[in-house]
Amino acid sequence: MGSSVLPQTVSPALGQSQVAQRQVSAIEPITIDGRLDSSSTVLEQDGSYYNTHTFKGVEGQMVQIDLMSDEFDAYLVLQDPRGNWLIQDDDGGDNTNARVILTIPGSGTYTIMANSSVSGETGNYTITVQPTTAEAVAQAELLEEAASLNQQVIQLYQEGRYRAAIPLAERALELRETVLGENHSDVATSLNNLALLYESLSDYAVAEPLYQRSIQIGEITLGENHPSVAIRLNNLAFLYQVQGNYAAAEPLYQRAIQIWETALGETHPEVATTLNNLASLYQDQGNYADAEPLFQRSLQIRETVLGETHPDVANSLNNLALLYQDMGNYAAAEPLLQRSLQIRETVLGETHLDVATGLNNLASLYLHQGNYAAAEPLLRRSLAIWETALGDNHPNVAIGLNNLASLYRAQGNYAAAEPLLQRSLQIEETALGETHPEVATTLNNLALLYQDMGNY
């Protein structure tokens, strides 16, 4: 979360006298040395360490604050005198250092939170607080605009409005390239986000070079073995996976796992995430023998580190169950899906989106078994959650409609299935475009329905 963009000053109208502006003395430079370790405070959200330091600020002072460390990826948060988060930064400084530049909005005691970008990181750091220029503040405001645009992009992505998000993501990228240069780590983040949007629209040819450039910048600015590089390698690997380019995906997943294991240890939750992704790659290839132990190791890490009722444990249970379903081992899959669903309902609430996914997956298992009576209420409840949480025109709603239509088609209830498939098709064409693979899938399902009806 960043601060809102500061208002622009307006020149006085012709004929009006100008009011003299109050001169504000520059802030006295401050240097603070500290260390993040097990004696530091633990941030509740992610388990990372942080320390706090304060300074006196006067309204109107233009200030640059740097958090620098050679031992961890710095993350800086500035709190106003009331304790509200005013501005934050990850890699705004050189390499993995953090920097914020702002005009102090009101006089009082400000708090600097010295934090790490990756949970568990420790090491020495230095904080400097020094005066800066109006030009630097203006550039910082452009970066705040980019950060605000990025938050809008994330919101639109979560809503499934990928096309609407693209121009905002492109503008955020443009602002960051202008202010920071083409090889800054924040530029790499924008490239990664833009690639994800194009990937979601199945525009893989556009997404691939964006991911590749993002990785290249990260390797230069952060180092080849930085966790952020691992995240981007994982994303590019997934792009290749959905294209069926398994040979290109596998070494990227393996390299990402190696980075995580070296940087954070073999039992870190991020290791579990990438193990899960590599397992899914093997599953897609029908290589169940290699997939199963990876899914099991991912589950074991999460249960040990996060606890048996953590949502990530539910995800691992779900994925292992889907593997068993693909193997035709429905007896092994069902209790895993049921336990996964129970965790999600208990921890996240009965109307959470992950609950909808769990309901849908359990229903799919029952469909494979021909247990339509058990599947239908689960599919209906899943669809209702998606419609309520995401809106009637989200791609997930289209998936839910498709699945419910499949149930009715299997029962021979063609009159109930047809309008669901037609509505699903309309949503997907609008949200994803007429050439998206999901559109092709729904068209195929509709054609099969008409074939069953004898409507050739």
PDB file of C-alpha atoms in Angstrom, residues 137-240:
ATOM      1  CA  VAL A 137       9.779  14.298  -5.070  1.00  0.00           C
ATOM      2  CA  ALA A 138       8.054  14.808  -8.437  1.00  0.00           C
ATOM      3  CA  GLN A 139       9.621  11.605  -9.743  1.00  0.00           C
ATOM      4  CA  ALA A 140       8.577   9.797  -6.575  1.00  0.00           C
ATOM      5  CA  GLU A 141       5.004  10.928  -7.164  1.00  0.00           C
ATOM      6  CA  LEU A 142       5.132   9.374 -10.636  1.00  0.00           C
ATOM      7  CA  LEU A 143       6.264   6.135  -9.016  1.00  0.00           C
ATOM      8  CA  GLU A 144       3.398   6.393  -6.531  1.00  0.00           C
ATOM      9  CA  GLU A 145       1.060   6.749  -9.514  1.00  0.00           C
ATOM     10  CA  ALA A 146       2.621   3.603 -10.991  1.00  0.00           C
ATOM     11  CA  ALA A 147       2.137   1.769  -7.689  1.00  0.00           C
ATOM     12  CA  SER A 148      -1.498   2.878  -7.551  1.00  0.00           C
ATOM     13  CA  LEU A 149      -2.042   1.678 -11.121  1.00  0.00           C
ATOM     14  CA  ASN A 150      -0.448  -1.625 -10.184  1.00  0.00           C
ATOM     15  CA  GLN A 151      -2.933  -2.075  -7.327  1.00  0.00           C
ATOM     16  CA  GLN A 152      -5.784  -1.432  -9.778  1.00  0.00           C
ATOM     17  CA  VAL A 153      -4.266  -4.024 -12.110  1.00  0.00           C
ATOM     18  CA  ILE A 154      -4.244  -6.583  -9.296  1.00  0.00           C
ATOM     19  CA  GLN A 155      -7.892  -5.831  -8.495  1.00  0.00           C
ATOM     20  CA  LEU A 156      -8.956  -6.156 -12.135  1.00  0.00           C
ATOM     21  CA  TYR A 157      -6.968  -9.386 -12.471  1.00  0.00           C
ATOM     22  CA  GLN A 158      -8.753 -10.848  -9.457  1.00  0.00           C
ATOM     23  CA  GLU A 159     -12.068  -9.860 -11.050  1.00  0.00           C
ATOM     24  CA  GLY A 160     -11.090 -11.635 -14.281  1.00  0.00           C
ATOM     25  CA  ARG A 161     -11.084  -8.330 -16.215  1.00  0.00           C
ATOM     26  CA  TYR A 162      -7.787  -8.970 -17.929  1.00  0.00           C
ATOM     27  CA  ARG A 163      -8.365  -6.781 -20.987  1.00  0.00           C
ATOM     28  CA  ALA A 164      -9.324  -3.797 -18.832  1.00  0.00           C
ATOM     29  CA  ALA A 165      -6.167  -4.263 -16.754  1.00  0.00           C
ATOM     30  CA  ILE A 166      -3.699  -4.257 -19.663  1.00  0.00           C
ATOM     31  CA  PRO A 167      -3.629  -0.484 -20.439  1.00  0.00           C
ATOM     32  CA  LEU A 168      -3.171   0.281 -16.735  1.00  0.00           C
ATOM     33  CA  ALA A 169      -0.325  -2.234 -16.496  1.00  0.00           C
ATOM     34  CA  GLU A 170       1.279  -0.751 -19.613  1.00  0.00           C
ATOM     35  CA  ARG A 171       1.044   2.772 -18.142  1.00  0.00           C
ATOM     36  CA  ALA A 172       2.604   1.595 -14.854  1.00  0.00           C
ATOM     37  CA  LEU A 173       5.439   0.000 -16.838  1.00  0.00           C
ATOM     38  CA  GLU A 174       5.957   3.185 -18.860  1.00  0.00           C
ATOM     39  CA  LEU A 175       6.145   5.354 -15.723  1.00  0.00           C
ATOM     40  CA  ARG A 176       8.644   3.051 -14.059  1.00  0.00           C
ATOM     41  CA  GLU A 177      10.850   2.828 -17.153  1.00  0.00           C
ATOM     42  CA  THR A 178      10.823   6.638 -17.459  1.00  0.00           C
ATOM     43  CA  VAL A 179      11.776   7.320 -13.841  1.00  0.00           C
ATOM     44  CA  LEU A 180      13.895   4.282 -12.969  1.00  0.00           C
ATOM     45  CA  GLY A 181      15.363   3.218 -16.300  1.00  0.00           C
ATOM     46  CA  GLU A 182      14.724   0.060 -18.276  1.00  0.00           C
ATOM     47  CA  ASN A 183      16.719  -2.280 -16.034  1.00  0.00           C
ATOM     48  CA  HIS A 184      15.267  -1.598 -12.576  1.00  0.00           C
ATOM     49  CA  SER A 185      13.755  -4.370 -10.462  1.00  0.00           C
ATOM     50  CA  ASP A 186      10.406  -2.524 -10.268  1.00  0.00           C
ATOM     51  CA  VAL A 187      10.344  -2.486 -14.076  1.00  0.00           C
ATOM     52  CA  ALA A 188      10.845  -6.254 -13.924  1.00  0.00           C
ATOM     53  CA  THR A 189       7.830  -6.526 -11.612  1.00  0.00           C
ATOM     54  CA  SER A 190       5.676  -4.562 -14.066  1.00  0.00           C
ATOM     55  CA  LEU A 191       6.855  -6.746 -16.945  1.00  0.00           C
ATOM     56  CA  ASN A 192       5.957  -9.856 -14.955  1.00  0.00           C
ATOM     57  CA  ASN A 193       2.465  -8.519 -14.194  1.00  0.00           C
ATOM     58  CA  LEU A 194       1.824  -7.523 -17.802  1.00  0.00           C
ATOM     59  CA  ALA A 195       2.971 -10.963 -18.955  1.00  0.00           C
ATOM     60  CA  LEU A 196       0.541 -12.608 -16.539  1.00  0.00           C
ATOM     61  CA  LEU A 197      -2.357 -10.639 -18.030  1.00  0.00           C
ATOM     62  CA  TYR A 198      -1.484 -11.669 -21.588  1.00  0.00           C
ATOM     63  CA  GLU A 199      -1.000 -15.255 -20.449  1.00  0.00           C
ATOM     64  CA  SER A 200      -4.470 -15.195 -18.887  1.00  0.00           C
ATOM     65  CA  LEU A 201      -5.832 -14.218 -22.300  1.00  0.00           C
ATOM     66  CA  SER A 202      -3.802 -17.054 -23.892  1.00  0.00           C
ATOM     67  CA  ASP A 203      -1.703 -14.508 -25.792  1.00  0.00           C
ATOM     68  CA  TYR A 204       1.408 -16.547 -25.131  1.00  0.00           C
ATOM     69  CA  ALA A 205       3.511 -14.988 -27.896  1.00  0.00           C
ATOM     70  CA  VAL A 206       3.244 -11.586 -26.193  1.00  0.00           C
ATOM     71  CA  ALA A 207       3.633 -12.938 -22.650  1.00  0.00           C
ATOM     72  CA  GLU A 208       6.804 -14.968 -23.237  1.00  0.00           C
ATOM     73  CA  PRO A 209       9.275 -12.138 -24.054  1.00  0.00           C
ATOM     74  CA  LEU A 210       7.864 -10.061 -21.183  1.00  0.00           C
ATOM     75  CA  TYR A 211       8.572 -12.888 -18.735  1.00  0.00           C
ATOM     76  CA  GLN A 212      12.018 -13.421 -20.259  1.00  0.00           C
ATOM     77  CA  ARG A 213      12.946  -9.742 -19.947  1.00  0.00           C
ATOM     78  CA  SER A 214      11.630  -9.678 -16.378  1.00  0.00           C
ATOM     79  CA  ILE A 215      13.880 -12.621 -15.470  1.00  0.00           C
ATOM     80  CA  GLN A 216      16.879 -11.061 -17.203  1.00  0.00           C
ATOM     81  CA  ILE A 217      16.494  -7.781 -15.289  1.00  0.00           C
ATOM     82  CA  GLY A 218      16.060  -9.646 -12.015  1.00  0.00           C
ATOM     83  CA  GLU A 219      19.216 -11.676 -12.601  1.00  0.00           C
ATOM     84  CA  ILE A 220      21.194  -8.478 -13.275  1.00  0.00           C
ATOM     85  CA  THR A 221      19.803  -6.308 -10.474  1.00  0.00           C
ATOM     86  CA  LEU A 222      19.067  -8.882  -7.767  1.00  0.00           C
ATOM     87  CA  GLY A 223      21.363 -11.773  -8.657  1.00  0.00           C
ATOM     88  CA  GLU A 224      20.719 -15.107 -10.364  1.00  0.00           C
ATOM     89  CA  ASN A 225      19.793 -16.828  -7.108  1.00  0.00           C
ATOM     90  CA  HIS A 226      17.394 -14.259  -5.679  1.00  0.00           C
ATOM     91  CA  PRO A 227      13.930 -15.470  -4.600  1.00  0.00           C
ATOM     92  CA  SER A 228      12.241 -12.932  -6.910  1.00  0.00           C
ATOM     93  CA  VAL A 229      14.028 -14.566  -9.845  1.00  0.00           C
ATOM     94  CA  ALA A 230      12.654 -17.921  -8.675  1.00  0.00           C
ATOM     95  CA  ILE A 231       9.105 -16.523  -8.754  1.00  0.00           C
ATOM     96  CA  ARG A 232       9.537 -15.329 -12.346  1.00  0.00           C
ATOM     97  CA  LEU A 233      11.146 -18.593 -13.437  1.00  0.00           C
ATOM     98  CA  ASN A 234       8.121 -20.357 -11.992  1.00  0.00           C
ATOM     99  CA  ASN A 235       5.778 -18.100 -13.969  1.00  0.00           C
ATOM    100  CA  LEU A 236       7.604 -18.657 -17.261  1.00  0.00           C
ATOM    101  CA  ALA A 237       7.652 -22.395 -16.576  1.00  0.00           C
ATOM    102  CA  PHE A 238       3.888 -22.365 -16.109  1.00  0.00           C
ATOM    103  CA  LEU A 239       3.490 -20.483 -19.403  1.00  0.00           C
ATOM    104  CA  TYR A 240       5.414 -23.240 -21.173  1.00  0.00           C
TER     105      TYR A 240
END
